[in-house]
PDB file of C-alpha atoms in Angstrom:
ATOM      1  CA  UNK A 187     -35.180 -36.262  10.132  1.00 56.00           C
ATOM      2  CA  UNK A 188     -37.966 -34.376  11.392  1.00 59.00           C
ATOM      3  CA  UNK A 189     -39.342 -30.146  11.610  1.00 89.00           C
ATOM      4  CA  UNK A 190     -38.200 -29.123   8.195  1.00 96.00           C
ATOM      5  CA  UNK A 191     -36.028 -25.704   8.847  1.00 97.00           C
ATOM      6  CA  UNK A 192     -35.989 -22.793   6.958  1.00 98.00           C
ATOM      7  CA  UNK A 193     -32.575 -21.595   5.780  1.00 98.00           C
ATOM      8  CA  UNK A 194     -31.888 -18.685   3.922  1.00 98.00           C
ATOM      9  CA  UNK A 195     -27.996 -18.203   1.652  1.00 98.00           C
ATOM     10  CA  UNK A 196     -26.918 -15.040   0.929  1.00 98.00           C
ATOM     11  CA  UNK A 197     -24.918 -15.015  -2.222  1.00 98.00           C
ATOM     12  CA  UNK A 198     -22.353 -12.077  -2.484  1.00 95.00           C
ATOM     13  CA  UNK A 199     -18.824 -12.536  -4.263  1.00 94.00           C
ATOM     14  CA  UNK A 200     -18.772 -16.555  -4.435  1.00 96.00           C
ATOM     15  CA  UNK A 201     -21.328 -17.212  -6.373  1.00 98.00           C
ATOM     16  CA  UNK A 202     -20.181 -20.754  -7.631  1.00 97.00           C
ATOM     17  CA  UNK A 203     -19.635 -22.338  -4.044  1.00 98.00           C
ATOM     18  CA  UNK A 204     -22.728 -20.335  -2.708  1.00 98.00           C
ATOM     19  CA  UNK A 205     -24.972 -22.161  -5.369  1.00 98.00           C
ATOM     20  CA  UNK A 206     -23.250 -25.479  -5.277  1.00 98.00           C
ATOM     21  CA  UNK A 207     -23.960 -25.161  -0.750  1.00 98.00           C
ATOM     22  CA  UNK A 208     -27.505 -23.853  -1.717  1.00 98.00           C
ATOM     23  CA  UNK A 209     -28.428 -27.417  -3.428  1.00 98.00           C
ATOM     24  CA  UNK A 210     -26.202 -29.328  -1.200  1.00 98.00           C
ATOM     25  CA  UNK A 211     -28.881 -27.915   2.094  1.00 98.00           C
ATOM     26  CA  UNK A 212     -31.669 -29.310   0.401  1.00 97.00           C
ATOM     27  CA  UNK A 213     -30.317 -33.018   1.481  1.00 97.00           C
ATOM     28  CA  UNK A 214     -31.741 -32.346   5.249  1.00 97.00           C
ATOM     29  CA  UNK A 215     -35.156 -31.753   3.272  1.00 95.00           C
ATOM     30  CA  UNK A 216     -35.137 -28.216   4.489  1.00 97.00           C
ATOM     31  CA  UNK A 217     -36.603 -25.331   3.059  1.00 98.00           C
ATOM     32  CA  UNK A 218     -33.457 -23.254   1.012  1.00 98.00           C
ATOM     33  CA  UNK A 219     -34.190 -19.855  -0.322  1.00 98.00           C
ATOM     34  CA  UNK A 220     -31.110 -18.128  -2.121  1.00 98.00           C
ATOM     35  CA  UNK A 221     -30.959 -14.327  -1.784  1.00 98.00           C
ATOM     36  CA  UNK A 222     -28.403 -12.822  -4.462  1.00 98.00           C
ATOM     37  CA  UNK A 223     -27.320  -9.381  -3.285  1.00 96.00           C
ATOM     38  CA  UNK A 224     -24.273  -9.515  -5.241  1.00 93.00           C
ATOM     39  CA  UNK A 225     -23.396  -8.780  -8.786  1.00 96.00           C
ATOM     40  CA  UNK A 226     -25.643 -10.971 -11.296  1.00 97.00           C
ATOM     41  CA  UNK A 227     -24.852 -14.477 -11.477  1.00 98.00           C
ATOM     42  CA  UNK A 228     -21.884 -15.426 -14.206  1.00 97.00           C
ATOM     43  CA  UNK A 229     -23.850 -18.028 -16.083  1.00 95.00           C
ATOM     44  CA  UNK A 230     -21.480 -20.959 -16.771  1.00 97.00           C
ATOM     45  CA  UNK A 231     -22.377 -24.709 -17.041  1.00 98.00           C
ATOM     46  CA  UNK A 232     -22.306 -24.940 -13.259  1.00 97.00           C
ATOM     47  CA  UNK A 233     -24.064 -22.142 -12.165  1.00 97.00           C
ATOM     48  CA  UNK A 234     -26.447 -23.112 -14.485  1.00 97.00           C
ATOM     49  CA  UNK A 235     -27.326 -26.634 -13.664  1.00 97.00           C
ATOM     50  CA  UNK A 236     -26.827 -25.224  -9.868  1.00 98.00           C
ATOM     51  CA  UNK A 237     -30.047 -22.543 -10.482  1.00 97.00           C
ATOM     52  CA  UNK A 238     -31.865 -25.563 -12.446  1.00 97.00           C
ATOM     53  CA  UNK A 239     -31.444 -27.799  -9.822  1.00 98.00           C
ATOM     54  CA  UNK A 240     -32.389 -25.083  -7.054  1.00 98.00           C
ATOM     55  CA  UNK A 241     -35.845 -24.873  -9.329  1.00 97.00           C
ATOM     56  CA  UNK A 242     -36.468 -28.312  -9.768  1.00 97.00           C
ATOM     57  CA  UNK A 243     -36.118 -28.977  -5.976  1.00 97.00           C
ATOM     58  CA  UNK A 244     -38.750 -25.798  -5.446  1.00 96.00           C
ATOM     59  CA  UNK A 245     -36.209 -24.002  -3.447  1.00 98.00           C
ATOM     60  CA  UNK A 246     -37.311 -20.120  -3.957  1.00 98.00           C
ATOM     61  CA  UNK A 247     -34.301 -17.835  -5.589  1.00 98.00           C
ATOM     62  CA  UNK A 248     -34.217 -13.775  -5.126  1.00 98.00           C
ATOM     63  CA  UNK A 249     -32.413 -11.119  -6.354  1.00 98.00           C
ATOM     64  CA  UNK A 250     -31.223  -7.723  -6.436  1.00 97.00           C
ATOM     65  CA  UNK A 251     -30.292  -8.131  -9.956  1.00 95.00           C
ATOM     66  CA  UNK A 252     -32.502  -7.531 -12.678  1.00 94.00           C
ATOM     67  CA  UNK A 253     -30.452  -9.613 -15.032  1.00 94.00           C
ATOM     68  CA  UNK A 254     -30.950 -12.737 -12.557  1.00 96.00           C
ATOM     69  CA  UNK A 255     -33.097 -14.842 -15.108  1.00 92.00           C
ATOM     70  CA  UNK A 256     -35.105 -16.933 -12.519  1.00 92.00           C
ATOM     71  CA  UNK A 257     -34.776 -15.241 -10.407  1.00 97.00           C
ATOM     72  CA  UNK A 258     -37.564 -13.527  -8.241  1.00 97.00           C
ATOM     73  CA  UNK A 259     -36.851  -9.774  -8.015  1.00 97.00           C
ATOM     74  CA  UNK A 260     -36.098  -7.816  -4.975  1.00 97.00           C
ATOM     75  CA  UNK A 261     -35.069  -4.729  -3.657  1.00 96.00           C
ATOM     76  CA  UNK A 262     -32.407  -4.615  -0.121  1.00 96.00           C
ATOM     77  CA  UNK A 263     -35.252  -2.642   1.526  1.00 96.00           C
ATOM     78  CA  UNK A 264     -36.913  -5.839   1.570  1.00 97.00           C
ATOM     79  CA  UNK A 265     -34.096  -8.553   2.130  1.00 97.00           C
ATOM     80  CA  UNK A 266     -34.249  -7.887   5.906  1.00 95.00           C
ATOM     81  CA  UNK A 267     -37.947  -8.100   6.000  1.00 96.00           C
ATOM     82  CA  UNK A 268     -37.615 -11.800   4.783  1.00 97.00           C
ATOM     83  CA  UNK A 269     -34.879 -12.792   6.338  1.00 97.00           C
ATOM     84  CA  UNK A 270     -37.033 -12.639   9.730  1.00 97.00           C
ATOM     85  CA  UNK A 271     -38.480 -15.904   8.329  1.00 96.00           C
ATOM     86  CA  UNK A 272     -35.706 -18.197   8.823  1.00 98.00           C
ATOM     87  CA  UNK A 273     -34.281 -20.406  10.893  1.00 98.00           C
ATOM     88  CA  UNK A 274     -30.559 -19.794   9.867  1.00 98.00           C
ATOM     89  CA  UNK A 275     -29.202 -17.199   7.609  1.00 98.00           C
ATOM     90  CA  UNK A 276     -25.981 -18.224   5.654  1.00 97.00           C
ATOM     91  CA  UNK A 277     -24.323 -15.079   3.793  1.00 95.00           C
ATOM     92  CA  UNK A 278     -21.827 -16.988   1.442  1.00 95.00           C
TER      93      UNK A 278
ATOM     94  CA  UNK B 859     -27.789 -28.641  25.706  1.00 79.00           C
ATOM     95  CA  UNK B 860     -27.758 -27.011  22.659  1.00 96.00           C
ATOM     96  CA  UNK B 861     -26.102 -27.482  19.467  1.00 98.00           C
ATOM     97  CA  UNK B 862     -23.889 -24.892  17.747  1.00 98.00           C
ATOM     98  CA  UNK B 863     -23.336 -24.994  13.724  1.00 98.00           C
ATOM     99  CA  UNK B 864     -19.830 -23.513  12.465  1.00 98.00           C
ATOM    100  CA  UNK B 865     -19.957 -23.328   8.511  1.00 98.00           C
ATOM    101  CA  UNK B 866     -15.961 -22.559   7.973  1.00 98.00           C
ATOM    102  CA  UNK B 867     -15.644 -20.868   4.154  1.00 97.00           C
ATOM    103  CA  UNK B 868     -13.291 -18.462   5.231  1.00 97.00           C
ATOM    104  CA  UNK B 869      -9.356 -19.752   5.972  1.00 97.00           C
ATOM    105  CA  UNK B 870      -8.852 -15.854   7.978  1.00 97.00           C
ATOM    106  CA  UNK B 871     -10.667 -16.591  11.057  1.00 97.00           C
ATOM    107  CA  UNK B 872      -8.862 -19.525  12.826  1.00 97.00           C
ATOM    108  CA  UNK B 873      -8.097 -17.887  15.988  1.00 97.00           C
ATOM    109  CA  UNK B 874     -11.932 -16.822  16.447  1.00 97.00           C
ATOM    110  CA  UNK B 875     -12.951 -20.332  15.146  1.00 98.00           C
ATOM    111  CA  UNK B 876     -10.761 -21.800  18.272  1.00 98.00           C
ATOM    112  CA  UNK B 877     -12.019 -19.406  20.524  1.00 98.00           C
ATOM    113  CA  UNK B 878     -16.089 -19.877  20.092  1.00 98.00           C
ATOM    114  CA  UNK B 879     -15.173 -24.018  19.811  1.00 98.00           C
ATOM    115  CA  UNK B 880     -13.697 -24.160  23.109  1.00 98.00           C
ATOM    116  CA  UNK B 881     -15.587 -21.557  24.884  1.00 98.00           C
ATOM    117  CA  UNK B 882     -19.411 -23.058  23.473  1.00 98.00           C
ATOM    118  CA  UNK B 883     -17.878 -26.802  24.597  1.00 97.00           C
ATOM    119  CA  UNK B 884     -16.767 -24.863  28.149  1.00 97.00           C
ATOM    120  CA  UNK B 885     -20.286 -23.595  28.273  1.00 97.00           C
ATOM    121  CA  UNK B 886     -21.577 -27.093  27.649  1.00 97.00           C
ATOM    122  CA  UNK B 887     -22.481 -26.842  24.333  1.00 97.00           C
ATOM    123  CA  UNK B 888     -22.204 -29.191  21.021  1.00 98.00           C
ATOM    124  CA  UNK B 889     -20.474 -27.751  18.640  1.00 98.00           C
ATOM    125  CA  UNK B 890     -20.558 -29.337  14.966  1.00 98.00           C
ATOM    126  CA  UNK B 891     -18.039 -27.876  12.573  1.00 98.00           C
ATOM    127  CA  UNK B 892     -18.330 -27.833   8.428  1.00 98.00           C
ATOM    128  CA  UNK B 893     -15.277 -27.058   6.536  1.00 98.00           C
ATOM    129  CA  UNK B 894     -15.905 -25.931   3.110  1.00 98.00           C
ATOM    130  CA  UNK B 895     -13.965 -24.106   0.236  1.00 98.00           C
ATOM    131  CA  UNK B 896     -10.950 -22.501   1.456  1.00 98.00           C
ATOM    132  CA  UNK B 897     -12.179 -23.226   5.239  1.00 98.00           C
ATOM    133  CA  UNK B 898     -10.633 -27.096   4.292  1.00 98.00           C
ATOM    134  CA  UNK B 899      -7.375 -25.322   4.842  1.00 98.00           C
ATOM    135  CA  UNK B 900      -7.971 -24.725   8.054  1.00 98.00           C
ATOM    136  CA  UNK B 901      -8.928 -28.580   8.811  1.00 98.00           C
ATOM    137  CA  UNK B 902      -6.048 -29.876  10.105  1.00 97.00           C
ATOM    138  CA  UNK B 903      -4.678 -26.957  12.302  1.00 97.00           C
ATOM    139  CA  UNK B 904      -8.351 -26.728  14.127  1.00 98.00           C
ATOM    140  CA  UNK B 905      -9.263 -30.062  14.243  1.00 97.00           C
ATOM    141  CA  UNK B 906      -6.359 -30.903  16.215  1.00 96.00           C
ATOM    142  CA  UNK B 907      -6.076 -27.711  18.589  1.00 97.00           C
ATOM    143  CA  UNK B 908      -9.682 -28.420  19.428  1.00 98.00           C
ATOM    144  CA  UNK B 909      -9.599 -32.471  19.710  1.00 95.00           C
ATOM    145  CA  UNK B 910     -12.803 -33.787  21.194  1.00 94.00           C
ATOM    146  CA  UNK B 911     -14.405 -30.274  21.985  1.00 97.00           C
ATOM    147  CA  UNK B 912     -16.117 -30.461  18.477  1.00 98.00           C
ATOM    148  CA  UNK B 913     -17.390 -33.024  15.592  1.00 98.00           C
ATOM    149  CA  UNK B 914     -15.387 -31.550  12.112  1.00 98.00           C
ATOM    150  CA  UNK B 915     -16.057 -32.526   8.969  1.00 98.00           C
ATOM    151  CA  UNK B 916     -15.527 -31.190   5.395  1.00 98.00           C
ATOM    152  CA  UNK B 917     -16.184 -30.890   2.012  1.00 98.00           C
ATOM    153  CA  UNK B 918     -14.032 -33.469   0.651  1.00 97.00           C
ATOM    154  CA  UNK B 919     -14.650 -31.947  -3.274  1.00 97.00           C
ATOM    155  CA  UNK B 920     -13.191 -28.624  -1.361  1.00 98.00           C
ATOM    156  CA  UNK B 921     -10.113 -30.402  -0.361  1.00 98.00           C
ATOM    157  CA  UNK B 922      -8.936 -32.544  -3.145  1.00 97.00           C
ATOM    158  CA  UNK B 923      -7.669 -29.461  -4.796  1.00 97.00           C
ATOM    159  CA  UNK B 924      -6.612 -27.364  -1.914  1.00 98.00           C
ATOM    160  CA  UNK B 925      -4.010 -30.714  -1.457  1.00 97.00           C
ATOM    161  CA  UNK B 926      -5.704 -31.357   1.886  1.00 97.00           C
ATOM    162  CA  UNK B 927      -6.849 -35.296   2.703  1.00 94.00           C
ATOM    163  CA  UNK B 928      -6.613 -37.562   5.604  1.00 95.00           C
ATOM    164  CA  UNK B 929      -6.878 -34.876   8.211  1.00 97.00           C
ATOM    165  CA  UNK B 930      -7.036 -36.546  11.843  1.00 96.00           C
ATOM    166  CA  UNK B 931      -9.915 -36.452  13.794  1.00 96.00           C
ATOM    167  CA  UNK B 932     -12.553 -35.528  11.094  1.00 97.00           C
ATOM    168  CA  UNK B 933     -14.380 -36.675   8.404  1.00 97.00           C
ATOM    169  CA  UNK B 934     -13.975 -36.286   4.995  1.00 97.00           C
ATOM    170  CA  UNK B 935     -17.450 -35.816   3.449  1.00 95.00           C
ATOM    171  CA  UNK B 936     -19.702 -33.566   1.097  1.00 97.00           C
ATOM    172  CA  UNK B 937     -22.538 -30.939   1.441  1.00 97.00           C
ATOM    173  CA  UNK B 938     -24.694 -33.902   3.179  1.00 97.00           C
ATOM    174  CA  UNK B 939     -22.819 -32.888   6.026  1.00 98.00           C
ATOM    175  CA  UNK B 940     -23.502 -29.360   5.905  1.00 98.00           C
ATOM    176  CA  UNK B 941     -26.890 -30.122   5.599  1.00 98.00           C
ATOM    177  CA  UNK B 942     -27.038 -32.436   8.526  1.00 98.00           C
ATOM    178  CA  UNK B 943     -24.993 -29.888  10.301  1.00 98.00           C
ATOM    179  CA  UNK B 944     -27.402 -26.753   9.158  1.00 98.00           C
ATOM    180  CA  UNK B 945     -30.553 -28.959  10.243  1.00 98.00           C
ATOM    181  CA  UNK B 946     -29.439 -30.154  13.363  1.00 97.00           C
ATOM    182  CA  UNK B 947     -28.087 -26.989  14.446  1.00 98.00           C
ATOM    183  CA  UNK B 948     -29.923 -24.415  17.212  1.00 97.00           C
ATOM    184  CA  UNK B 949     -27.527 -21.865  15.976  1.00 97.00           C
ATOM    185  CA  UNK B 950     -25.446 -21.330  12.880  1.00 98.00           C
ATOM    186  CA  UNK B 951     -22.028 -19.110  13.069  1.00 97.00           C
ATOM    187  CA  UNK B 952     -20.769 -18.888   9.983  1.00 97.00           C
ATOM    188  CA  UNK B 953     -17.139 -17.665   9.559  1.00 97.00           C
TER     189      UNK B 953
END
């Protein structure tokens, strides 16, 4: 496959199934940046090999959340600033 | 001719799933769909109404649980799929 894409996920009240698509996208070898605008991510065993994953394959992880641990903070005023970026924008 | 992506999470939207399937294939359109989370439910009613207007697939670790297998006319698959579907995609509905 050639031209990597960009493709942003929105994560809102699915947070398991968002995470487990966000690693699943990087199989194209596209670019994946999660955005959580939701509440802060339940850490279970999934979730948390999910977010590990996400990191070891350098996809880029946002959120609203303060109490997201790895993840990059940011504010809504922002989120539509970035999401101009991307190729395809996946709220989950 | 361009390619439309339809990432189905959702099982509420089948009527509006039909509707943008047939009209993007009227239009001349692909149309790729990914079935995923309680969007397999969905699999076998849409991949038969809309039988050769659309490639389906879905998440086959979705599925197994839902009690849905061996649907007719697509393929039963994981998130390499979706990622395919996502990359190959000119637009991305997602319902």
């Amino acid at each position: 496959m050639s031209d990597t894409k960009k493709l942003a996920v929105i994560v809102r009240d699915r947070q398991g199934e968002a995470l487990r698509m966000s690693l699943g996208l990087v199989l194209a070898d596209d670019e994946v940046t999660v955005y959580n605008l939701g509440a802060p991510i339940e850490r279970n065993d999934d979730n948390n090999l999910n977010i590990e994953s996400l990191e070891m394959m350098d996809c880029k992880l946002f959120s609203v959340n303060q109490a997201d641990e790895g993840f990059e903070q940011i504010n809504m005023q922002q989120v539509p600033l970035k999401l101009l970026e991307y190729d395809h924008v996946i709220a989950y | 001719m361009s390619k439309l992506g339809i990432l189905l999470n959702s099982d509420k939207y089948r009527d509006d799933v039909v509707g943008v399937i047939k009209a993007a294939k009227a239009a001349g359109h692909d149309v790729d769909v990914f079935m995923m989370d309680d969007g397999v439910l969905l699999a076998p009613d849409v991949s038969s109404e809309c039988s050769g207007e659309a490639q389906f697939a879905y998440c086959d670790h979705s599925a197994e649980p839902r009690g849905v297998k061996d649907v007719e006319g697509a393929t039963a698959g994981s998130q390499y799929q979706n990622a395919v579907m996502m990359h190959d995609a000119d637009k991305v509905v997602v319902f």
